[in-house]
Coordinates of C-alpha atoms and ligand atoms in Angstrom, one line a residue:
X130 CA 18.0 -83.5 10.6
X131 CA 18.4 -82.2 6.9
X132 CA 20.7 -84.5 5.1
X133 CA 23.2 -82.8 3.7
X134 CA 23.5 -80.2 6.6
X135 CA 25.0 -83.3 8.7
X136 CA 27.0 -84.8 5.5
X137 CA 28.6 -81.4 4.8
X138 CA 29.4 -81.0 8.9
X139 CA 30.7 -84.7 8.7
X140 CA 32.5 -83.9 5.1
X141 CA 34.1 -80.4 6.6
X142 CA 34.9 -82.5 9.5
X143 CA 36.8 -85.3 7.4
X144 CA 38.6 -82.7 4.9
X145 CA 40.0 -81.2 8.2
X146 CA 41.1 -84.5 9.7
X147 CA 42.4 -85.6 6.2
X148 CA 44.3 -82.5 5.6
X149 CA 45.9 -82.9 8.9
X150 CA 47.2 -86.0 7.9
X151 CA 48.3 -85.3 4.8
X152 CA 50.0 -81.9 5.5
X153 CA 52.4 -83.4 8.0
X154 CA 53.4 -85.7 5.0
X155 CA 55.1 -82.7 3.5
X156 CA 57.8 -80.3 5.2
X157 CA 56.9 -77.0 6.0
X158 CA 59.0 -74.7 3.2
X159 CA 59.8 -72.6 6.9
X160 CA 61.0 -75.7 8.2
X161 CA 63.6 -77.0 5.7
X162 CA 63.5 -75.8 2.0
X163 CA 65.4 -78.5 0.4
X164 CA 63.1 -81.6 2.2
X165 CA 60.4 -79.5 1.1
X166 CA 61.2 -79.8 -2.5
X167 CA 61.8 -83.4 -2.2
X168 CA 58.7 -84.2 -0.3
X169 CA 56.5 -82.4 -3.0
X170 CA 58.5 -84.3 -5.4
X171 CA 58.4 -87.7 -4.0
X172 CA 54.6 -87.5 -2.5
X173 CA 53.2 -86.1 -5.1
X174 CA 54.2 -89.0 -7.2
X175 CA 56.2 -86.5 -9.9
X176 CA 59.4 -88.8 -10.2
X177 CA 61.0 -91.4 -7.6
X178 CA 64.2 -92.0 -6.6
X179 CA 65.9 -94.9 -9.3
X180 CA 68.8 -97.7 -8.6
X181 CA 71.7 -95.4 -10.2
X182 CA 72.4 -92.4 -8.3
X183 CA 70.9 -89.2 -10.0
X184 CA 69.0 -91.6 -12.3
X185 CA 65.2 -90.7 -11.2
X186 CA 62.1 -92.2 -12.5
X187 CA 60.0 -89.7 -14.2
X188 CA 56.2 -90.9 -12.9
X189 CA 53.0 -90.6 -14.8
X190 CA 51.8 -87.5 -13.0
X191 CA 55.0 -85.7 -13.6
X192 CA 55.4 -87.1 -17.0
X193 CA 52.0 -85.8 -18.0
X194 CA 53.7 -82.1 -17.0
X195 CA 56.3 -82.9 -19.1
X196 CA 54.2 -83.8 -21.8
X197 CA 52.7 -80.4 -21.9
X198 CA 55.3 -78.5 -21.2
X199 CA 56.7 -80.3 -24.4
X200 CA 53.9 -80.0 -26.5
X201 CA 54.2 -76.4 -26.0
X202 CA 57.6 -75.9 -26.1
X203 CA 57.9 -78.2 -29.8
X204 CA 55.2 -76.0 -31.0
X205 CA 57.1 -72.7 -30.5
X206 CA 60.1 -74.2 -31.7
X207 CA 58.3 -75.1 -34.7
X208 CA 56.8 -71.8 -35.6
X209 CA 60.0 -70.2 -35.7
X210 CA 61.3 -72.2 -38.5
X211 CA 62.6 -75.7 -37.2
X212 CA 62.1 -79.2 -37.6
X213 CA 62.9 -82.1 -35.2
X214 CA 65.3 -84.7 -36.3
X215 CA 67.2 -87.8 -33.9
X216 CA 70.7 -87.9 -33.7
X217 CA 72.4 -91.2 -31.5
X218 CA 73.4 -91.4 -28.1
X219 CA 77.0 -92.6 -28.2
X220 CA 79.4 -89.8 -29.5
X221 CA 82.4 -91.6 -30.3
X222 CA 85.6 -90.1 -28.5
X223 CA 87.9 -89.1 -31.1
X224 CA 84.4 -86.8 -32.3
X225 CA 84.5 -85.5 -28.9
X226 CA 87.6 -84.3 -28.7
X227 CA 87.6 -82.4 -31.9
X228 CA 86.9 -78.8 -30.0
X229 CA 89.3 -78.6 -27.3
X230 CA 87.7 -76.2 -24.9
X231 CA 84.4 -78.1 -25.6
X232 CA 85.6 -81.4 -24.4
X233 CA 87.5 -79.8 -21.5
X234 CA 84.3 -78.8 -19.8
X235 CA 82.1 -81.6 -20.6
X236 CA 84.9 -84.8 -19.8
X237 CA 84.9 -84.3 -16.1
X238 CA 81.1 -85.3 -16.4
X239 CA 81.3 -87.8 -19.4
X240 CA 79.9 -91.5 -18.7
X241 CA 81.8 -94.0 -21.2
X242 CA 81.2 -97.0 -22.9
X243 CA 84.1 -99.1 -23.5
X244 CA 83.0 -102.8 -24.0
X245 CA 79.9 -104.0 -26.2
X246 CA 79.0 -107.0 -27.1
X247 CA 81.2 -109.1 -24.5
X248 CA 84.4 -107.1 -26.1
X249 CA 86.5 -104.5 -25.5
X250 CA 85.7 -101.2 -27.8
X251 CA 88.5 -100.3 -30.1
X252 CA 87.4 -97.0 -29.1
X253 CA 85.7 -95.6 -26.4
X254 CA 81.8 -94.3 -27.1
X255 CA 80.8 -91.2 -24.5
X256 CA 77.1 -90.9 -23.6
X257 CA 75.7 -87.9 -24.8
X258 CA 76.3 -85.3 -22.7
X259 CA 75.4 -82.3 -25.4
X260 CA 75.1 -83.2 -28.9
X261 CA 77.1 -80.6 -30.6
X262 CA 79.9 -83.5 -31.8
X263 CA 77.6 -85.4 -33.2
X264 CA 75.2 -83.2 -35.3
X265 CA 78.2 -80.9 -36.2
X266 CA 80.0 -83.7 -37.8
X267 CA 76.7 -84.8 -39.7
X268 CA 76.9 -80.8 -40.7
X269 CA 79.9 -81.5 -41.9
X270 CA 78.8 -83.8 -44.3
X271 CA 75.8 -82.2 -45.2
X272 CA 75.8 -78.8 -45.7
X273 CA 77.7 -77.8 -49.2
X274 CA 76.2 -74.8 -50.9
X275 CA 75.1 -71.4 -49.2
X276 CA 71.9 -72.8 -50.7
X277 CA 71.9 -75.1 -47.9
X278 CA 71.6 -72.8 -44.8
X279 CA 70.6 -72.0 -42.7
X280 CA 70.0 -75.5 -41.0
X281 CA 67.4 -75.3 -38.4
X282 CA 67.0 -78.3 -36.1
X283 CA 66.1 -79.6 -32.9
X284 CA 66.3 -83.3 -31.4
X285 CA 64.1 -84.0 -28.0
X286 CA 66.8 -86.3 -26.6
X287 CA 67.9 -87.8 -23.2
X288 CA 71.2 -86.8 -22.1
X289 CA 74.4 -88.0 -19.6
X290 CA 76.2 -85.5 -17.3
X291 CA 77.9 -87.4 -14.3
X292 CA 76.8 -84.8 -11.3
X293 CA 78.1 -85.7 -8.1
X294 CA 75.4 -84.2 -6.2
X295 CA 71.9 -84.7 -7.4
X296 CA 68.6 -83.5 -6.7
X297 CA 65.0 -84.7 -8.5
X298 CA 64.8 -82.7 -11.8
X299 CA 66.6 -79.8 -10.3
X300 CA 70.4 -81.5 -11.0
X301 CA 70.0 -85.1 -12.2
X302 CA 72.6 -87.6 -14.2
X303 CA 70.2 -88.1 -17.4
X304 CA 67.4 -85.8 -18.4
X305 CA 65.4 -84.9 -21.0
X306 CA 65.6 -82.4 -23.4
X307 CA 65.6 -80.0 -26.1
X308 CA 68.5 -78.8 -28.0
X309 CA 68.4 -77.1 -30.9
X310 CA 71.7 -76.9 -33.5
X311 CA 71.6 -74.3 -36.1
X312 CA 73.9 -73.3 -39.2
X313 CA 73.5 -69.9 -40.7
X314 CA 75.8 -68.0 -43.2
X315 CA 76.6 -64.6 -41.3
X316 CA 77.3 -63.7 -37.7
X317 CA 74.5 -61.5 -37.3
X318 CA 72.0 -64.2 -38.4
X319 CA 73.5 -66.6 -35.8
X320 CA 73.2 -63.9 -33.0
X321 CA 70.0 -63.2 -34.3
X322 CA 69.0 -66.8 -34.1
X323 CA 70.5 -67.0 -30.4
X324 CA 68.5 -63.9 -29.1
X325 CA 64.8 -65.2 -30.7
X326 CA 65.2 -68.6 -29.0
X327 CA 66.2 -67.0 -25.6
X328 CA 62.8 -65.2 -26.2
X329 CA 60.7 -68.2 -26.9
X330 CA 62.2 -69.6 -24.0
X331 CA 61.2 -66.8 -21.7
X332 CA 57.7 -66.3 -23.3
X333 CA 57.3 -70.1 -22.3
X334 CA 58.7 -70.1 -18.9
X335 CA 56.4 -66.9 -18.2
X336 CA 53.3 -67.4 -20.3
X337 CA 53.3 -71.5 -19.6
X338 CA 54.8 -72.1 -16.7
X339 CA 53.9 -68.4 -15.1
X340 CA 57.6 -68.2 -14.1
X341 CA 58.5 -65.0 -14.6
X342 CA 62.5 -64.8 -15.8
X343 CA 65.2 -62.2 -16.3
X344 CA 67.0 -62.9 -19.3
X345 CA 70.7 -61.7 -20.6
X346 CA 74.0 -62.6 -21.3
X347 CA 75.9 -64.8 -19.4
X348 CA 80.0 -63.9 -17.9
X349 CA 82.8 -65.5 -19.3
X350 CA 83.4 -68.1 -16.2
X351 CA 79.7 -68.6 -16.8
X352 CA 79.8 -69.6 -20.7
X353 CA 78.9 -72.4 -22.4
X354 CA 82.0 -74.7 -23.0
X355 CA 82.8 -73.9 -26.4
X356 CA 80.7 -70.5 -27.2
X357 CA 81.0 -67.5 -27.9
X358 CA 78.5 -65.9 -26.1
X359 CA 75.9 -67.8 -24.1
X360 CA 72.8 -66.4 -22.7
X361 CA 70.0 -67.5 -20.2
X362 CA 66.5 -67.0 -18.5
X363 CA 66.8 -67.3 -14.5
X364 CA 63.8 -67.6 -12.2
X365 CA 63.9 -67.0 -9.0
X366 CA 63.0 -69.6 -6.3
X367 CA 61.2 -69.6 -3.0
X368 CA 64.3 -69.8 -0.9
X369 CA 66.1 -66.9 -3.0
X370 CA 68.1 -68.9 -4.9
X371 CA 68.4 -68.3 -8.8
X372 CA 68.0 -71.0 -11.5
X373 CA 69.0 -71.3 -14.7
X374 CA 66.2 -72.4 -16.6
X375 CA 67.1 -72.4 -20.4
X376 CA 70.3 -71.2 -22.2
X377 CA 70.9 -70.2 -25.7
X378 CA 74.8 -70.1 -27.3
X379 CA 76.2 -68.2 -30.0
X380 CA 79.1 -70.8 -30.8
X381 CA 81.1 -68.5 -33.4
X382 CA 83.0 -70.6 -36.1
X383 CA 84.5 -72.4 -33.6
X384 CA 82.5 -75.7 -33.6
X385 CA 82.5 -75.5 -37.9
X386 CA 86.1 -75.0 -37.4
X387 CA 86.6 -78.2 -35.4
X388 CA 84.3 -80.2 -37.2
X389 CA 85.5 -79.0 -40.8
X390 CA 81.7 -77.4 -42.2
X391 CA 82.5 -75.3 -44.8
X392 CA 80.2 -73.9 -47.8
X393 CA 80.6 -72.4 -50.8
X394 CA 79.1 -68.8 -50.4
X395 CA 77.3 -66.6 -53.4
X396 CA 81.0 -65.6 -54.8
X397 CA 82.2 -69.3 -54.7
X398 CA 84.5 -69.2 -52.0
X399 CA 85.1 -71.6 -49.0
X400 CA 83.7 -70.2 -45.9
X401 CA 82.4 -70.9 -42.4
X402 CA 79.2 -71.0 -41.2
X403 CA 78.5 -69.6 -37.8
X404 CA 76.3 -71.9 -35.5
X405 CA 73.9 -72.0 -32.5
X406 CA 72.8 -74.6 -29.8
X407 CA 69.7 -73.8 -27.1
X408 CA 68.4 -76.3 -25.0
X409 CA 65.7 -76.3 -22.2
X410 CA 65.1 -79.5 -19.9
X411 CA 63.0 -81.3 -17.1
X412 CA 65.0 -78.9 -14.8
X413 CA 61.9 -76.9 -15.7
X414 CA 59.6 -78.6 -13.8
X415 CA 62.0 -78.0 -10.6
X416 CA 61.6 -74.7 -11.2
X417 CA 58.1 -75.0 -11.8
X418 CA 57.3 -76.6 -8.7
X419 CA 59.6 -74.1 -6.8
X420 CA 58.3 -71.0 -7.8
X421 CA 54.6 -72.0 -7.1
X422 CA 54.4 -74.7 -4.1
X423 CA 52.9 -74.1 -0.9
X424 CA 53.1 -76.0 2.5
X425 CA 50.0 -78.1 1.0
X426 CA 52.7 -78.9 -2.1
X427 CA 52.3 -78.3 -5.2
X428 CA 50.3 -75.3 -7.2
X429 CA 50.5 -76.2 -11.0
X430 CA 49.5 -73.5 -13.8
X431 CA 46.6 -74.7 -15.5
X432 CA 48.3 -74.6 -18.8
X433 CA 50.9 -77.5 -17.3
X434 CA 48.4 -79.2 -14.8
X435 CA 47.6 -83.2 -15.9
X436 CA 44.2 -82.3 -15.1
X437 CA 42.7 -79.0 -14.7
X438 CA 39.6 -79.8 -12.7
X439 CA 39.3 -83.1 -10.6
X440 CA 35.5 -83.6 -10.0
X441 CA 34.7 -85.2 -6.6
X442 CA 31.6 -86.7 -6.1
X443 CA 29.8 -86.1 -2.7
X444 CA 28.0 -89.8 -1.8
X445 CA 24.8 -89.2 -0.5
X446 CA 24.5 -90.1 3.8
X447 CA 21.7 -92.5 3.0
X448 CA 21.4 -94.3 -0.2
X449 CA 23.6 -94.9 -3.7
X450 CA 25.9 -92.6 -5.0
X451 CA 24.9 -94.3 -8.7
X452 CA 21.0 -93.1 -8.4
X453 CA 21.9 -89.1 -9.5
X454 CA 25.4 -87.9 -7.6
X455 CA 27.4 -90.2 -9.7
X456 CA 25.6 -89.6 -13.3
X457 CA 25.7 -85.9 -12.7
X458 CA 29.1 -86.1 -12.1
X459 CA 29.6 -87.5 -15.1
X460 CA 27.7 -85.2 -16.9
X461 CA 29.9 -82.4 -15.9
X462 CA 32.7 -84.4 -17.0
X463 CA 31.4 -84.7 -20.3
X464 CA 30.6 -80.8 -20.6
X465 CA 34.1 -80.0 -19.3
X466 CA 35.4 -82.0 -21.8
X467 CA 33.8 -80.9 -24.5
X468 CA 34.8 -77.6 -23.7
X469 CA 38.3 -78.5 -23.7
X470 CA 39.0 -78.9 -20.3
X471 CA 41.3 -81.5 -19.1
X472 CA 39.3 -83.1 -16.6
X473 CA 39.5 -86.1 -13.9
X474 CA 36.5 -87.9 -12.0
X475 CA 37.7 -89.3 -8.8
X476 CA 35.2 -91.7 -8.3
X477 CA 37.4 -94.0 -6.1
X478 CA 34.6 -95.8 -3.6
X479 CA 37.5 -96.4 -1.1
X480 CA 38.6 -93.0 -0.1
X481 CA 36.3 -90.3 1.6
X482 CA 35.7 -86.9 -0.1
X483 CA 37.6 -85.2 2.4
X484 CA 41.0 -87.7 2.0
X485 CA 40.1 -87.0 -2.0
X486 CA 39.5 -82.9 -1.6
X487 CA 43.5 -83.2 1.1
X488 CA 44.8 -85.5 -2.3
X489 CA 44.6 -83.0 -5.3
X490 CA 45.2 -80.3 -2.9
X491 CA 48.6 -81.7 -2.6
X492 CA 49.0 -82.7 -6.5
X493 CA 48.4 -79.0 -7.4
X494 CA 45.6 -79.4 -9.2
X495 CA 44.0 -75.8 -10.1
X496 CA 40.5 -76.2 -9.6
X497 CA 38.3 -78.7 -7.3
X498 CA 34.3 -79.4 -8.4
X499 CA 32.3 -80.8 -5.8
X500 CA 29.2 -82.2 -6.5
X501 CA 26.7 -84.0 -3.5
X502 CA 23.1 -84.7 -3.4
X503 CA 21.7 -81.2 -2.8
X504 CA 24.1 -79.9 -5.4
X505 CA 22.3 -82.1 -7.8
X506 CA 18.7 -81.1 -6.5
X507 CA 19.8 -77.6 -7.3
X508 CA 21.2 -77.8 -10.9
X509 CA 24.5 -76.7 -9.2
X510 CA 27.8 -77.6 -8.2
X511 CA 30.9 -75.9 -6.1
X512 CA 34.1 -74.8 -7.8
X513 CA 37.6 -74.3 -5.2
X514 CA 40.6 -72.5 -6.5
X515 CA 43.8 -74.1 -5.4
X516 CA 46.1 -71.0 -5.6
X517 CA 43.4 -68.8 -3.5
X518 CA 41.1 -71.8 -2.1
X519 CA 38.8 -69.5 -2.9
X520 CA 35.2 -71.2 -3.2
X521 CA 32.1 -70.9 -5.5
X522 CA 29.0 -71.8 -6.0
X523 CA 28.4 -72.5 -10.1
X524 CA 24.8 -73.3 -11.5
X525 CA 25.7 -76.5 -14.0
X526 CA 24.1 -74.7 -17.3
X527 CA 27.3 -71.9 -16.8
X528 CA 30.0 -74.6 -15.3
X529 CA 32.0 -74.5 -18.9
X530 CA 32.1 -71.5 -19.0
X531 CA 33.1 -70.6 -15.1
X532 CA 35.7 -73.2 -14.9
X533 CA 37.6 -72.0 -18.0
X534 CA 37.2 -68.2 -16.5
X535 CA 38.3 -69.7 -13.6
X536 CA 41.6 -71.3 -15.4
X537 CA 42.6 -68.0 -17.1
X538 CA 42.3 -66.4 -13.9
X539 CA 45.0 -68.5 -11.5
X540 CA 47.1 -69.2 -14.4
X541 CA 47.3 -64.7 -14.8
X542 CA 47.2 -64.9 -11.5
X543 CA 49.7 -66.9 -10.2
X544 CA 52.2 -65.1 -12.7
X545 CA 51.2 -61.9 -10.7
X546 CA 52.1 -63.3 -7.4
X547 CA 55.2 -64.8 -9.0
X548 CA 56.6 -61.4 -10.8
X549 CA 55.9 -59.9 -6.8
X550 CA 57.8 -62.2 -5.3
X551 CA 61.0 -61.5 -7.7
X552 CA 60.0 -57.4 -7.3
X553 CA 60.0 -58.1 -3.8
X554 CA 63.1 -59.7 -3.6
X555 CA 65.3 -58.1 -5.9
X556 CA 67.6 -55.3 -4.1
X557 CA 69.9 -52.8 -6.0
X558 CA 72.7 -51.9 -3.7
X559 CA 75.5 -49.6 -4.4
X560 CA 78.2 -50.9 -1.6
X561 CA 80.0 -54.4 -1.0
X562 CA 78.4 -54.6 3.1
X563 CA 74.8 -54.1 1.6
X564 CA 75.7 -56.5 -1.0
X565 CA 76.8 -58.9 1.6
X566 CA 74.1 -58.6 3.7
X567 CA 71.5 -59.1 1.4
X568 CA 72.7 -62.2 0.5
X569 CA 73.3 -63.1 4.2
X570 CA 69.6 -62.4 5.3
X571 CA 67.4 -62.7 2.5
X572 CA 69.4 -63.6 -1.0
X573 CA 67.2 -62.6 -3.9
X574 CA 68.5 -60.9 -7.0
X575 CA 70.6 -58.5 -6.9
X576 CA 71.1 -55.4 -9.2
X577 CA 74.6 -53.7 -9.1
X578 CA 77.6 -52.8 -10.6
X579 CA 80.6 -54.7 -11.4
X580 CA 83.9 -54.1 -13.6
X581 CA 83.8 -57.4 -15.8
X582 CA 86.6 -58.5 -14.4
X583 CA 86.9 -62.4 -13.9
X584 CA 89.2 -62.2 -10.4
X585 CA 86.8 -60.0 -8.7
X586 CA 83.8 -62.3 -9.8
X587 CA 85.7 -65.0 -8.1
X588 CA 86.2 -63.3 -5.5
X589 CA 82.3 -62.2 -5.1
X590 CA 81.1 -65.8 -5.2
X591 CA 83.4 -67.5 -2.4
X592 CA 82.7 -64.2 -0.3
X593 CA 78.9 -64.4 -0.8
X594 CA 77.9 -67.9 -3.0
X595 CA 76.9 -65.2 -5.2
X596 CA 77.4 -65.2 -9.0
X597 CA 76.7 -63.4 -12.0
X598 CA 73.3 -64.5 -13.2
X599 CA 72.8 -62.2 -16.0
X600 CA 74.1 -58.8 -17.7
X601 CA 71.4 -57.7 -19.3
X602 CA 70.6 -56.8 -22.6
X603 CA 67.5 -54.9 -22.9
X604 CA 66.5 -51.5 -21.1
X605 CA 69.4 -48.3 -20.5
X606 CA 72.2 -49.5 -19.0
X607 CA 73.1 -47.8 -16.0
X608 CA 76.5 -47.0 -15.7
X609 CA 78.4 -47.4 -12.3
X610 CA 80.9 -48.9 -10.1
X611 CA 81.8 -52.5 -9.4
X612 CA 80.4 -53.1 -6.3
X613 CA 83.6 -54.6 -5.0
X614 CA 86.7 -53.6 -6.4
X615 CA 85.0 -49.6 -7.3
X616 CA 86.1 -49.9 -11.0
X617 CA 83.9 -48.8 -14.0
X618 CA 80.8 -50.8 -14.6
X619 CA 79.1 -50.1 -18.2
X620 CA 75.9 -51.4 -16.8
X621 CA 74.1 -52.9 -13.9
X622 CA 74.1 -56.6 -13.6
X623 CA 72.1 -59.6 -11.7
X624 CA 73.5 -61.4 -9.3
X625 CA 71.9 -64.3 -6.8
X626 CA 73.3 -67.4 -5.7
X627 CA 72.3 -70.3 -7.9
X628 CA 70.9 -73.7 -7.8
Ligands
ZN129 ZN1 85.3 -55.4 -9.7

């Protein structure tokens, strides 16, 4: 019997019995969304589950996402004019309490510190929940001159927001961040300034993460405690549900108002500068694993992935693995590499290729190589796409070049199937019943009317869960009706529930 015609029967056979195993690890999404999510989460070895409720433990694999997605985001944040800086974690409370509609919406979800060193604090420090307080007041001292703006800077930073219900990256007590806090002398620079980091966030989410967003302003009741005008991207998820996955404030004058930044302007007069604040977080990654996953678990974009390609050796039926499989292997590894491919050889002698093939299946990893003894003979090896499983067979003088074609390809490709999914689940509706049906049977986005009115917001969201994502800012707006209440709309709106 030919070898490898009984080692690839035998391997088939094991992937099978392995994937078996390993699929009734994870929920079916069908099944139960949410344990879905959290068995992706937890198996996959993104985060665990810490001592302090809320307080998750970011893992290597899903720390190496992170790293990505940050190296990328810093980058763009960078080329459009700012610098990082570090500002402290305790705020102290009278700082806090400077902007009164600020510290009203962030209190309820303040974590204090009131004694250090064995003794009680003469006053109370918050944990960071947001650093506006903080940086402002450092404005404050700072910034003199009209020479001195605009100020342009970002802190990566951990921050504190006591949530009573949690879930891993999606709502979590500290994450990690971005926030960017900017000074600029004029209104329209600081709405200008808001707008161009909204689009670097949804360039980002879409051309990074292949999360394709809507993006607009946010309502009133949705606002950032303390602006002037917020706005957001929202994905959508698999189950329907919308989340906020990056926000960018106009604050007005109102934080240089509290915090006392004033400049002298071209004429010599006092004025006030008008400032900004954006942030995007680790949410991200909840996002990230909900707009891609499948019953196997996770699909990552090559542009995120830890490792792009995960080479698995195929050990010959008779004989050593280190004679040729093994050093081939490497080879390719070293070729991949070279070529700039972010690459791991899983060259464990304990597991089976099938449990290993099952393994990264599961971790989301884009592209499989396998390499076994008749792969060798032939100069050639087999590439598997994750998002298709679609297989190939690549000579080893071309695999550089396939595997990076291969790359492009399901990261364009999963953005496609992503943008479908939102065309395919984004209704416009003209009356309340269709409106309330949708978001009975299969929730979505949702593109009507409605008057602007706070009350009948309120009243939409405990009649449906549904909210106002986004009013959006590009395109014609299309005049209308509210589809409740039958009053004038100026333009069509998104609405979804939201995570
Ligand atoms: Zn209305």
């Amino acid at each position: 019997m030919e070898t490898e015609t009984e080692m690839g029967t035998t391997g088939r056979d094991k992937e099978h019995m392995a994937k078996e195993i390993m699929s009734k690890e994870i929920t079916p999404k069908g099944d139960d969304y949410s344990q879905w999510y959290l068995d992706v989460v937890l198996k996959t070895e993104l985060a665990d589950y810490g001592p302090v409720k809320g307080c998750m433990i970011i893992r290597p694999y899903g720390y190496a996402v992170w790293e990505h997605m940050q190296a990328d985001m810093d980058r763009r944040i960078k080329e459009t004019g700012h610098v990082n800086a570090y500002f402290p974690l305790f705020i102290p409370k009278s700082f806090l309490e400077k902007e009164k509609e600020h510290v009203e919406g962030f209190s309820p979800e303040c974590a204090w510190v009131t004694v250090g060193g064995g003794e009680e604090l003469e006053e109370p420090l918050a944990i960071r929940p947001t650093s506006e307080a903080m940086i402002c007041s450092m404005y404050a001292k700072w910034v003199k001159s009209w020479r001195d703006l605009p100020v342009l800077i970002n802190q990566w930073a951990n921050v504190v927001r006591w949530e009573k219900v949690t879930r891993p990256f999606l709502r979590t007590t500290e994450f990690l961040w971005q926030e960017g806090h900017t000074l600029h002398a004029t209104e329209a620079e600081a709405e200008e300034e808001t707008l161009k980091m909204l689009q670097v966030y949804r360039a980002f989410s879409e051309e990074v993460l292949a999360m394709p967003v809507v993006w607009g302003r946010k309502s009133e009741s949705e606002k950032f405690a303390g602006a002037l005008r917020t706005y957001s991207i929202e994905a959508l998820m698999g189950d329907g549900r919308a989340l906020q996955a990056g926000t960018s404030h106009n604050l007005g004058q109102h934080f240089a108002t509290a915090y006392g930044i004033e400049f002298l302007d071209k004429d010599q007069q006092r004025a006030l500068p008008w400032s900004t604040s954006w942030g995007t977080s680790t949410r991200m990654i909840g996002g990230l694993i909900m707009t891609h996953g499948d019953d196997a678990g996770l699909v990552l974009p090559p542009r995120v992935a830890p490792y792009q390609v995960v080479v698995v050796p195929i050990p010959p039926r008779k004989g050593d693995w280190n004679e040729s499989v093994l050093p081939k292997a490497r080879e390719v590894v070293q070729t991949l590499r070279g070529a700039g491919v972010r690459v791991h050889l899983d060259d464990r002698d304990t597991q089976q290729p099938g449990f290993k093939y099952a393994d990264w299946e599961m971790r989301g990893v884009p592209l499989r190589l396998e390499i076994g003894p008749k792969d060798v003979e032939k100069d050639q090896c087999v590439l598997v796409r994750r998002d298709s499983r679609e297989k190939s067979f690549v000579p080893l003088a071309s695999v550089a070049e396939q595997a990076r074609g291969l790359l492009t390809s399901i990261q364009d490709g999963l953005l496609d199937r992503a943008r479908r999914f939102v065309a395919d689940n984004t209704t416009r509706v003209s009356t309340y019943d269709e409106f309330k049906r949708v978001m009975a049977d299969k929730r979505g986005f949702i593109v009507t009317g409605w008057c602007r009115a706070a009350d009948c917001e309120a009243k939409i969201k405990e009649e449906t869960k549904a909210t106002v994502r986004v009013i959006p800012i590009e395109g014609t707006p299309a005049a209308g009706a509210c589809v409740r209440c039958g009053q004038a709309s100026s333009s069509e709106v998104y609405f979804a529930q939201a995570y």
